[in-house]
XYZ file of C-alpha atoms in Angstrom:
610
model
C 0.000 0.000 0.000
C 1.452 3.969 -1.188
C 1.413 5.888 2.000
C 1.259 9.795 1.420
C 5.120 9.667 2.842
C 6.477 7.731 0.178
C 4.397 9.567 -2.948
C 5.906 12.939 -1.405
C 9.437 11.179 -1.559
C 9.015 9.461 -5.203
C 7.836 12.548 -6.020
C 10.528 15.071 -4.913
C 13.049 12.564 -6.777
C 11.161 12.577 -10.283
C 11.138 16.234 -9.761
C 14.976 15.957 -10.248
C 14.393 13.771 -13.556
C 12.420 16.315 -16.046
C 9.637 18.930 -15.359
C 6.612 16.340 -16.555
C 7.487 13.594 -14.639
C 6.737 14.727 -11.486
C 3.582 15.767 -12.768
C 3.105 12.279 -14.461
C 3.775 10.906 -10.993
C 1.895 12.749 -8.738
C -1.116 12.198 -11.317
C -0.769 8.445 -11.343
C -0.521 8.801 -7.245
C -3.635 10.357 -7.136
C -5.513 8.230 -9.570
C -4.613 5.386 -7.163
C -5.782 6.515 -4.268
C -9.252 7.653 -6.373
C -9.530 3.878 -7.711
C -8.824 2.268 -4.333
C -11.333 0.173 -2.696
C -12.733 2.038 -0.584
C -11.467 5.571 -2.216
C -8.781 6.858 -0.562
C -10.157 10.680 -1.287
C -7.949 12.452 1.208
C -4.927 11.233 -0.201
C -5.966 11.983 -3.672
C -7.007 15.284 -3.026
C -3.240 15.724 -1.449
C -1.413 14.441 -4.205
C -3.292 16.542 -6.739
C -2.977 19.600 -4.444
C 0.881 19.097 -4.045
C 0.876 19.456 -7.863
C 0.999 23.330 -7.123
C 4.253 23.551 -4.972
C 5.759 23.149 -8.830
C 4.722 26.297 -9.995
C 2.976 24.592 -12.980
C 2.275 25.908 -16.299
C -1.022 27.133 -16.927
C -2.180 23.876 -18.556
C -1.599 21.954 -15.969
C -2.258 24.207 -13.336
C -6.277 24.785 -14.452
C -6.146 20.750 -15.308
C -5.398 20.234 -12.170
C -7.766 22.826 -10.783
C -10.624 21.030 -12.818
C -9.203 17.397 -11.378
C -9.289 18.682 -7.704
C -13.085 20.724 -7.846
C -14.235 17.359 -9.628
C -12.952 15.277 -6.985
C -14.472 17.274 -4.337
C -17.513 18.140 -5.731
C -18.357 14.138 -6.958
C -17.200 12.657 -3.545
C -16.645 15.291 -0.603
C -19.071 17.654 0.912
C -16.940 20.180 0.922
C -18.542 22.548 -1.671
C -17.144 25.563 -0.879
C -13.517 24.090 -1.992
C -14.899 22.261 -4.424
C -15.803 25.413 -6.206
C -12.901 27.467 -6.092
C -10.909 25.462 -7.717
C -13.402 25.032 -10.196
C -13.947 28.761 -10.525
C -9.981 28.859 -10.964
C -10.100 26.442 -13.580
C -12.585 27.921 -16.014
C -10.964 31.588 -15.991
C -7.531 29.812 -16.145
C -8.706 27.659 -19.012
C -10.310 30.829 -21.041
C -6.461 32.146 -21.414
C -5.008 28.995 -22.476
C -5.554 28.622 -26.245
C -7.185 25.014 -27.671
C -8.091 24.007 -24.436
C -11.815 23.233 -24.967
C -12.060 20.035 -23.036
C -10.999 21.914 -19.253
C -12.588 24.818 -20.075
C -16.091 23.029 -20.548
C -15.883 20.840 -18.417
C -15.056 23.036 -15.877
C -18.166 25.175 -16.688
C -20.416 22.477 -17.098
C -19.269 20.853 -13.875
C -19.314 24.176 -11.950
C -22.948 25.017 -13.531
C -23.566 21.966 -11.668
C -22.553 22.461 -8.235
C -24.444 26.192 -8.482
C -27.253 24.317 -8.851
C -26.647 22.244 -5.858
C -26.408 25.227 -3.927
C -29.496 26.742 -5.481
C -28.370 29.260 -6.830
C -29.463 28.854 -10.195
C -29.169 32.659 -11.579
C -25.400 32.114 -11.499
C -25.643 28.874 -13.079
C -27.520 30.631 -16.210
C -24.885 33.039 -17.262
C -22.106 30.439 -16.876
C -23.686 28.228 -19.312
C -24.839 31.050 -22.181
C -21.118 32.265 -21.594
C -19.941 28.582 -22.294
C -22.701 28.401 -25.185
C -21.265 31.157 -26.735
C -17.529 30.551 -27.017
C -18.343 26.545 -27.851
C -19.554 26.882 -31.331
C -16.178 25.351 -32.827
C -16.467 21.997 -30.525
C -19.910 20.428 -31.620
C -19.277 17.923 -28.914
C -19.538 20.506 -25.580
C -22.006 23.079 -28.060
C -24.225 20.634 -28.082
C -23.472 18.766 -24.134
C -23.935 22.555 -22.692
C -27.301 23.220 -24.828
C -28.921 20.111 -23.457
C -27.672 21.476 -19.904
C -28.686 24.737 -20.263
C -32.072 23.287 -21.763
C -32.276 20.782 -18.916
C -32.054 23.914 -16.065
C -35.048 25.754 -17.275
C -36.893 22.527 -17.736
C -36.632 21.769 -14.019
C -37.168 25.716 -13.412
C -40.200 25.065 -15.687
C -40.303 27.213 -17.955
C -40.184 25.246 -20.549
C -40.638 27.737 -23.191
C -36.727 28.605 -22.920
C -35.684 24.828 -22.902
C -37.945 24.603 -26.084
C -36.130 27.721 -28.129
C -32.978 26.174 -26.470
C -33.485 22.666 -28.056
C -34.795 24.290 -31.331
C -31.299 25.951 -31.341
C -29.580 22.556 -30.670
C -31.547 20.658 -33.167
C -30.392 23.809 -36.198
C -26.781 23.544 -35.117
C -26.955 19.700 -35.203
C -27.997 19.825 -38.813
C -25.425 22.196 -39.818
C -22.417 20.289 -38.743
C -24.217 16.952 -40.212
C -25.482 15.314 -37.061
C -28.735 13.899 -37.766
C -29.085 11.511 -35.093
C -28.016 14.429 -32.219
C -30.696 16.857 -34.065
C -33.228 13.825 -33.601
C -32.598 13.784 -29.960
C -32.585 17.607 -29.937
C -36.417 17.605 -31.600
C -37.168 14.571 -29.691
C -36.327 16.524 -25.967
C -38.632 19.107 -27.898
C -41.406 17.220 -28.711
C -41.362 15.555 -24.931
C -41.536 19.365 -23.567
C -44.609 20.670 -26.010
C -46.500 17.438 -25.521
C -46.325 18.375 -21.088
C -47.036 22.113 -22.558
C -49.610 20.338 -24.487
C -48.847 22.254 -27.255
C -50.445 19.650 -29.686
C -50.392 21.467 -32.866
C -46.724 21.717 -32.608
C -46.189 18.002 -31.372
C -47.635 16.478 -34.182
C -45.490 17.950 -37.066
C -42.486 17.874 -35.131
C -43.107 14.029 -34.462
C -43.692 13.386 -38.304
C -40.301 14.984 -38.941
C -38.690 12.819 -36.175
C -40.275 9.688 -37.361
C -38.762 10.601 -40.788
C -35.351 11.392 -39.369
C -35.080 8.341 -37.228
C -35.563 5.933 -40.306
C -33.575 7.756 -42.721
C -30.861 7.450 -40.180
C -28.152 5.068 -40.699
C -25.529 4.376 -38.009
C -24.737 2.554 -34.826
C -27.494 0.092 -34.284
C -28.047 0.313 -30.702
C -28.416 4.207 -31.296
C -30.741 3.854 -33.891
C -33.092 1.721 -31.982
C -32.667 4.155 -28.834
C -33.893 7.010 -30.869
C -37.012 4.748 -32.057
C -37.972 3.798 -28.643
C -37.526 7.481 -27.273
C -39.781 8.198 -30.363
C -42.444 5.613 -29.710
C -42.695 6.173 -26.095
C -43.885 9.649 -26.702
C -46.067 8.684 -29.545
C -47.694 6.416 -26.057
C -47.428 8.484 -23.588
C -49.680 11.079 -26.232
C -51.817 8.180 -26.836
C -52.470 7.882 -23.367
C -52.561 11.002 -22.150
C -55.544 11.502 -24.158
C -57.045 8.817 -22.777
C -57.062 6.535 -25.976
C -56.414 2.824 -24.818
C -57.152 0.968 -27.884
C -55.584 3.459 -30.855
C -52.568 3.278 -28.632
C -52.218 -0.265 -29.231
C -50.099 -0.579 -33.101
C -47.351 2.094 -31.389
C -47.250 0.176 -28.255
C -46.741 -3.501 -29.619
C -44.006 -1.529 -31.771
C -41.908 -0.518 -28.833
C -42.623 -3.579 -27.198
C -40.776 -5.277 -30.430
C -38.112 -2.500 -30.329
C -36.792 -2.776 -26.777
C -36.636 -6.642 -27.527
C -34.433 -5.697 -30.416
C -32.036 -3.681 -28.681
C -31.769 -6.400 -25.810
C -30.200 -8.513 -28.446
C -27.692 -6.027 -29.631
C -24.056 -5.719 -28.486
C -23.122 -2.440 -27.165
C -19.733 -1.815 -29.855
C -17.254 0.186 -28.326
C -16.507 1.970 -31.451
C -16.880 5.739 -31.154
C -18.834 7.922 -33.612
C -16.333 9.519 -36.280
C -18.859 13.083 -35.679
C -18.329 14.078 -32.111
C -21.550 15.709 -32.178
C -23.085 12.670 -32.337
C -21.310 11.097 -29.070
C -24.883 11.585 -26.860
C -26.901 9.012 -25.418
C -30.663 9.281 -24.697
C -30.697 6.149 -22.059
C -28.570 3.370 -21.062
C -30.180 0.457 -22.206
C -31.225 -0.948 -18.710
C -33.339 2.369 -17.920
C -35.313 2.156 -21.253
C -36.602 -1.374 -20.516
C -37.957 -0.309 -17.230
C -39.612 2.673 -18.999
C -40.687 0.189 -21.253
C -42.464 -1.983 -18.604
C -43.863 1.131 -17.043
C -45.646 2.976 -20.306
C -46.888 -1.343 -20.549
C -47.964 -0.993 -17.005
C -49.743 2.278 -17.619
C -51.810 1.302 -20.551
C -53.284 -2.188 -18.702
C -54.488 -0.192 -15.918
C -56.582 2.643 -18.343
C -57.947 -0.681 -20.000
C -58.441 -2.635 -16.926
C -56.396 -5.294 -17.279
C -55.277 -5.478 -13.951
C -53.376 -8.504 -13.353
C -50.901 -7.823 -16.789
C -50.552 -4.492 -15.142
C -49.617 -6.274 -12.230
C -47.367 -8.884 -13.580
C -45.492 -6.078 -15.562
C -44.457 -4.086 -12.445
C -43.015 -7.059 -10.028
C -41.228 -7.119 -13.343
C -39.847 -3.387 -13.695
C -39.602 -3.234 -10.050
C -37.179 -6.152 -9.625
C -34.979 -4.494 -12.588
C -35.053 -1.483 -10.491
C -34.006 -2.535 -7.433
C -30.972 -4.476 -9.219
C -29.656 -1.568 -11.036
C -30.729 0.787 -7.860
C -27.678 -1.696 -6.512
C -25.293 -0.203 -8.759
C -26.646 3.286 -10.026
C -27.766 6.047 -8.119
C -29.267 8.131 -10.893
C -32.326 9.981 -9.854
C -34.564 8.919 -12.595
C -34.549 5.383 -11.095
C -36.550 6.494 -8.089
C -39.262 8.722 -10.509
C -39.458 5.658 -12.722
C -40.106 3.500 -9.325
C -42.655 6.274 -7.708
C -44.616 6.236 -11.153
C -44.955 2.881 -10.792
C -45.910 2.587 -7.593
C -48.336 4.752 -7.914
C -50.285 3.019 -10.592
C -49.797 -0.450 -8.537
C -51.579 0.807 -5.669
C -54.458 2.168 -8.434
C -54.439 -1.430 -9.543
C -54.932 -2.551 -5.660
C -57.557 -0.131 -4.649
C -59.401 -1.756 -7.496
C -58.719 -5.748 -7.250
C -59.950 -4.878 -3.104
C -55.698 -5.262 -1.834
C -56.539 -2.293 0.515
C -53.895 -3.114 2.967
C -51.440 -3.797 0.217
C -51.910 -0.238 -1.501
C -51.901 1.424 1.734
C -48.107 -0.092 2.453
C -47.422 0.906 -0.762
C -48.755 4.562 -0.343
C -46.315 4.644 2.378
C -43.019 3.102 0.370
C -43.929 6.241 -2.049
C -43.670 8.787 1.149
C -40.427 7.247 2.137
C -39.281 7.535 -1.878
C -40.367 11.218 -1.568
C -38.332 11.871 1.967
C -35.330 11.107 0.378
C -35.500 13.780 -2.630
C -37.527 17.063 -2.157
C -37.410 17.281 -5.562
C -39.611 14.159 -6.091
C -42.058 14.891 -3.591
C -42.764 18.366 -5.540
C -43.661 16.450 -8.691
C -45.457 13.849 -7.117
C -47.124 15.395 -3.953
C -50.343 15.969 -5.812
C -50.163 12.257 -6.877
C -49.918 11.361 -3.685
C -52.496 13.296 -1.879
C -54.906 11.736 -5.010
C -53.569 8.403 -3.990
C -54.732 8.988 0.001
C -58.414 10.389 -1.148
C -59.310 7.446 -3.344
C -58.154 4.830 -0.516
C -60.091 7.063 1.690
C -63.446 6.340 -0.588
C -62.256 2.789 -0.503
C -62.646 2.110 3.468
C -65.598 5.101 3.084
C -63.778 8.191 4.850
C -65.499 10.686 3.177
C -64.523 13.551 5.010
C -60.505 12.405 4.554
C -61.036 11.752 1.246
C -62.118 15.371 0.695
C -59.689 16.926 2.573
C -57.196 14.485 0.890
C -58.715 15.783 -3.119
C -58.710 19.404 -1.851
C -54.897 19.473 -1.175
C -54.400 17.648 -4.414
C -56.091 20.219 -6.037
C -54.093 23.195 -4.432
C -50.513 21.221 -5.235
C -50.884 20.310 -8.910
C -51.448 22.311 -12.030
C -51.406 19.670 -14.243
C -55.077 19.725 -16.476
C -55.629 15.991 -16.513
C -54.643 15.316 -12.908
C -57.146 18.076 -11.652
C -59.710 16.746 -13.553
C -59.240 13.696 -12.321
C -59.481 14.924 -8.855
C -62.215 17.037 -9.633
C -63.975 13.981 -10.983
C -63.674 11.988 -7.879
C -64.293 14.579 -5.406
C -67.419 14.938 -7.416
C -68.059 10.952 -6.515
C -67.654 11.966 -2.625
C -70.022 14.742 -2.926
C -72.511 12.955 -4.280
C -72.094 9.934 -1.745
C -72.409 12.669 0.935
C -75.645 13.727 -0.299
C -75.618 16.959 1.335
C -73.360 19.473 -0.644
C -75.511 20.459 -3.262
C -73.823 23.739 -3.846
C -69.407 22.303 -3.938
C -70.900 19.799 -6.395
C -72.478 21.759 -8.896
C -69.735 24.136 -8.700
C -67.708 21.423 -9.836
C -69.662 19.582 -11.646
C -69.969 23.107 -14.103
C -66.367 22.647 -14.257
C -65.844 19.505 -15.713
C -69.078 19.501 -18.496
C -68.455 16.574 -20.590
C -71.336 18.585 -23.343
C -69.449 21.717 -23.017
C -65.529 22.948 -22.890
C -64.664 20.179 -20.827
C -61.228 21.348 -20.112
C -59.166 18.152 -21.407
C -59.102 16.485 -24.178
C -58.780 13.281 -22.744
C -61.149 10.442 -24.096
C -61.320 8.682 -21.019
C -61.965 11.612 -18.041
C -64.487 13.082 -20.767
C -66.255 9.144 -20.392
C -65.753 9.670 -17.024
C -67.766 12.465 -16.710
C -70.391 11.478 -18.318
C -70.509 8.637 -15.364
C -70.064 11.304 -12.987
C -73.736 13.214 -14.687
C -75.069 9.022 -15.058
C -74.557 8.528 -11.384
C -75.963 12.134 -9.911
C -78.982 11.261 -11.687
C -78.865 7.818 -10.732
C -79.295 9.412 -7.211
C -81.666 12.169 -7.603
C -84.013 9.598 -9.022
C -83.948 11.070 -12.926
C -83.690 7.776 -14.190
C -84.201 8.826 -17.664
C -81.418 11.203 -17.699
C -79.317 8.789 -16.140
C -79.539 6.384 -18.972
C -78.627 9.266 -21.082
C -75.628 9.738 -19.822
C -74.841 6.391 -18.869
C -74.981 5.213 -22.919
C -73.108 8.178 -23.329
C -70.390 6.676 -21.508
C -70.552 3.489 -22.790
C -70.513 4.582 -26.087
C -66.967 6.251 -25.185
C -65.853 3.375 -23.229
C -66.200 0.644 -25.851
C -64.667 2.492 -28.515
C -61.403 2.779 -26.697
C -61.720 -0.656 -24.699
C -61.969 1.014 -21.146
C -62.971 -1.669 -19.508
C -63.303 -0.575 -16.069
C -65.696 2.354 -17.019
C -67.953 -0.307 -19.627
C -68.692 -2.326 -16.465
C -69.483 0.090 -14.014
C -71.691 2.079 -16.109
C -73.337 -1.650 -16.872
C -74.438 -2.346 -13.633
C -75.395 0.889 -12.849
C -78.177 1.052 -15.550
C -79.075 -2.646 -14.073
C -79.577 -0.914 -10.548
C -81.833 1.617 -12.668
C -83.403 -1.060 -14.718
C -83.854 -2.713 -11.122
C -85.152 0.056 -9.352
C -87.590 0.649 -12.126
C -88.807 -3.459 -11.422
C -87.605 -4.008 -15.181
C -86.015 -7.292 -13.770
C -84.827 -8.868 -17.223
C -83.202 -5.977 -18.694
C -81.605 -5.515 -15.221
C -80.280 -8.496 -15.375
C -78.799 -7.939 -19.003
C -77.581 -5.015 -17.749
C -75.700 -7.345 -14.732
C -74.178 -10.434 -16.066
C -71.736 -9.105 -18.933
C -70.947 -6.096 -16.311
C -70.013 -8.907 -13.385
C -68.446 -10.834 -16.398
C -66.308 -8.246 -17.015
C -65.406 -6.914 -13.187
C -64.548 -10.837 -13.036
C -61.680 -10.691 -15.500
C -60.536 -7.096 -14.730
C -60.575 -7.506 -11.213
C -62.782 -4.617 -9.766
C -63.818 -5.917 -6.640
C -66.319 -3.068 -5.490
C -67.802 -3.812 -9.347
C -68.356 -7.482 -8.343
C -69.512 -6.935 -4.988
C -72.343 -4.684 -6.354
C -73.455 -6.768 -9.274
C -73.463 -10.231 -7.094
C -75.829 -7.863 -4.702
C -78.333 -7.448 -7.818
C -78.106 -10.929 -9.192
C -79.005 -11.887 -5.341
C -82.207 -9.501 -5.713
C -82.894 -10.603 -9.296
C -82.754 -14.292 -9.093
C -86.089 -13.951 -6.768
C -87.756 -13.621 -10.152
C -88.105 -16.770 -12.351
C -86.363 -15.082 -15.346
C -85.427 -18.374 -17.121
C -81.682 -17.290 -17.576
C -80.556 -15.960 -14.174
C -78.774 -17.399 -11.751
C -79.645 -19.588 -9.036
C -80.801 -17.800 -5.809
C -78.769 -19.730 -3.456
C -75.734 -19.217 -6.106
C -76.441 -15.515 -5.978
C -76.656 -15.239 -2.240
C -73.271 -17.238 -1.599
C -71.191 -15.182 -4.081
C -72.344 -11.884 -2.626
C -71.113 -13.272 0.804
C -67.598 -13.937 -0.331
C -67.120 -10.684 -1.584
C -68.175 -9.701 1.282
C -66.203 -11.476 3.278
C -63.153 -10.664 1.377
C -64.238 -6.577 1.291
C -64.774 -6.744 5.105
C -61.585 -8.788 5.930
C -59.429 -6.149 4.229
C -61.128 -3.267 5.251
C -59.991 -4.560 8.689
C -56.642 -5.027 7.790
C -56.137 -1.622 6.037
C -57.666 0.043 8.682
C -55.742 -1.444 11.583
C -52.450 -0.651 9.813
C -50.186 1.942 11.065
C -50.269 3.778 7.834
C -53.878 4.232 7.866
C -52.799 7.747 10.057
C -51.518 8.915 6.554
C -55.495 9.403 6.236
C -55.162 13.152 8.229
C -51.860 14.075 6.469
C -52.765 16.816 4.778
C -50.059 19.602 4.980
C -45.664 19.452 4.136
C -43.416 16.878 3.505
C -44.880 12.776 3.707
C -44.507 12.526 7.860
C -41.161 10.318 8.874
C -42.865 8.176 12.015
C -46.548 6.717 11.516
C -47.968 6.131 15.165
C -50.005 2.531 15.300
C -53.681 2.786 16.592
C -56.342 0.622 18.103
C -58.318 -0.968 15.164
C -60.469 0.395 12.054
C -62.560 3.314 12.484
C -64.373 3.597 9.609
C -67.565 2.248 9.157
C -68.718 -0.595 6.072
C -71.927 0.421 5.598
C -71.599 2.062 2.506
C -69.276 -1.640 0.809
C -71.680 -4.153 2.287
């Protein structure tokens, strides 16, 4: 093992030999001590330090000053340090000609750390100032662009990181980089579609489709660009609530991630170094993969696929969590989480989504910036387990903070859409549900253009009237929704508007079209799972098979299945109630709370399941 002794003394003697190879030395010192297992970051940081009791040229003295704020910045938490010497290497570098690589790394690096710090308006200059003077080297032009780009995208204001990556994707073309201007328009495209600027998105997606097949290179890049393609062309798809048209893009990237799974990553490098870029290592894009799968089988109510696809993505994530540390990991692992514990409100896992609603708190304790973008989520997440176990007041105070933490348009009317659902299980706030209900008029400017929240809305109107006794007008709305539902296979909305004009037909003593009405909707809760769904139905059939009907099912048949799901509704609302977590019910205000105190049994009362 080198002690710091003996590097000082071999040192001091190559000194004597010629002016480089102490320099040589002292680097290859420090590099040892950075590669040891564990680091040894003390004694790199002295080796590199001693590099200055030389009097170095100016090369070497701002390389060094680079090496040293790198060191420090990447594995100390000594920022301070960290950025002088980074400070001292870019103004060193500026005066040293053909020295591109210090000088922008050293901005890029230190642009970085200001960051860290928050303090972001001294990041900005830095970077335009690095722009500026980078136009020769297409490799750091373009690397500081997507940085710059990057900043204002998590500052969002996404109109600069647009004009930014507009810029990128011009000087791309001009020194002949086609596939770097396809991830330039790409980054674009990703930014208008969450400005939902859709007239722009969809010619700026033609062009990319065009570019991406045109281009002919590395294979492994060619195939990344396709998949970063077709996952937007998805994620549009799904956004606007289309389930089935989504289906030709997503078997595509389905076929395309299995492609580049089979592909050898070749170490040769690009002859342009603009077009030395990667979108996503390989690993990350199969998890994305699994979760844009994942996302799609719970809009179309295939519950158990969604299922099966997230133990999948999960266990990839927790074996490259193992060995990578990158931040996206834990927003691909929140995401889906939080469409697993969707998935278990609905199959009647209560307890199970509730322990999950808590592993997403812990996620978002460990990175403010994830609970920003996903505190709204979360607060969603609380109010619909609320309805589950019937907590009506928690699940409005739950919804209300939701509302006041996200301005996202689909997310609030998704909220708004389910608050509606409380208000009208409350019965007595007339006035709040109105207001609401004005606000999300499926007839008239609803304010999305989601397919699916605009089916859900008519559901909303379907079950009002459902209450208020305007059978009529409930059917109305409740084809309505039907009509939406079955032309973009959501299943989960098809079979509860089903069994909600049996209940009508029911209530109205039409027993036979009440029980058409029944059997293809508890058909269809059957495969999806929707518990709730199949607790209701079983409860008509048991009502219905009191009439001799011909084709219903047999009374004592009827009677037993309704207990079951009772049974299994009751046994978990015990569970979930009696759970520690269930406190996360009055959490309403700041960060996800750290300690969640037991208490002594459910408190919630079953009237409204059984």
């Amino acid at each position: 093992d080198v002690s710091a002794d003996d590097c000082e003394r071999q040192v001091s003697a190559a000194a004597e030999w010629a002016p480089e190879r102490w320099y040589l030395a002292l680097l290859g010192f420090a590099e040892h001590f950075r590669t040891s297992s564990p680091p040894k970051i003390r004694l790199c940081v002295h080796c590199l330090q001693a590099v200055f009791q030389f009097k170095p040229p100016q090369r070497i003295e701002a390389r060094t000053h680079l090496q040293l704020g790198s060191v420090l910045y990447h594995h100390t938490k000594n920022s301070e340090l960290a950025r002088s010497h980074l400070e001292k290497a870019w103004f060193i570098s500026q005066q040293v000609p053909q020295f591109e690589d210090v000088k922008f790394e050293a901005a890029s690096i230190l642009s970085e750390l200001f960051c860290q710090q928050n303090l972001v308006d001294s990041a900005k200059p830095l970077l335009r100032k690095a722009i500026q003077i980078s136009q020769q080297t297409p490799y750091w032009h373009c690397r500081l662009l997507f940085q710059l780009a990057q900043l204002h995208t998590l500052e969002k204001d996404l109109v600069s990181a647009c004009d930014l990556l507009g810029v990128g994707a011009e000087y791309a073309r001009v020194v002949g980089s086609e596939y770097t201007r396809a991830l330039f328009l790409l980054s674009k495209g990703m930014l208008l579609l969450m400005e939902r600027k859709l007239g722009e998105v969809h010619p700026l997606l033609t062009l990319c489709g065009t570019i991406v097949e045109n281009w002919q290179g590395n294979p492994i890049q060619k195939e990344s660009l396709r998949v970063f393609f077709l996952v937007l062309q998805v994620t549009h798809y799904l956004d606007a609530g289309q389930v089935k048209s989504v289906k030709p893009c997503l078997k595509q990237l389905q076929q395309c991630i299995q492609t580049i799974s089979t592909l050898h990553d070749d170490e040769i490098l690009p002859s342009n170094p603009a077009d030395l870029f990667h979108w996503l290592p390989k690993e990350h894009m199969c998890v994305l993969v699994y979760l844009v799968t994942v996302m799609h089988s719970m809009q179309a109510g295939y519950l158990e696929k969604a299922q099966k696809y997230t133990d999948k993505a999960l266990m990839q994530l927790e074996k490259l969590k193992m060995l990578d540390c990158s931040p996206i990991l834990s927003t691909f692992q929140v995401i889906l989480l939080e469409h697993i514990i969707m998935c278990r409100l609905v199959t009647g896992h209560k307890a199970t989504a509730l322990q999950e609603i808590s592993q997403v708190c812990q996620l978002c304790q460990q990175s403010p910036r994830l609970f920003t973008n996903h505190a709204a989520q979360l607060h969603t997440l609380l109010g619909l387990y609320c309805i589950s176990v019937n907590c009506m007041d928690n699940a409005e105070a739950q919804f209300t903070t939701a509302l006041r933490l996200t301005t996202h348009q689909e997310l609030w009317t998704y909220i708004v859409t389910n608050l509606a659902s409380v208000y009208i299980r409350e019965g007595n706030r007339h006035q709040e549900l109105y207001s609401l209900l004005e606000r999300i008029n499926p007839d008239h400017n609803f304010p999305v253009s989601s397919h699916c929240l605009r089916a859900a809305a008519f559901y909303i109107r379907g079950l009002l009237s459902f209450f208020q006794g305007r059978y009529n007008e409930a059917k109305r709305f409740l084809r309505e929704t039907l009509k939406m539902s079955n032309a973009e296979d959501l299943n989960r909305l098809t079979a509860c508007s089903l069994v909600l004009l049996g209940h009508i037909f029911y209530v109205l003593g039409n027993h036979r079209e009440s029980n058409n009405m029944v059997v293809p909707a508890m058909q269809l809760a059957s495969k999806i799972p929707d518990m709730s769904v199949q607790l209701w139905s079983s409860a008509l059939l048991k009502g219905i098979s009191g009439f001799a009907l011909g084709n219903t099912m047999d009374a004592h048949e009827a009677a037993q299945m309704h207990q079951n799901f009772s049974q299994q509704l009751l046994q978990d609302h015990i569970a979930a109630c009696s759970l520690p977590e269930h406190n996360l019910i009055s959490w309403t205000d700041g960060p996800p709370p750290v300690q969640i105190q037991a208490q002594n049994g459910p408190t919630t009362s079953l009237a409204s399941l059984l």
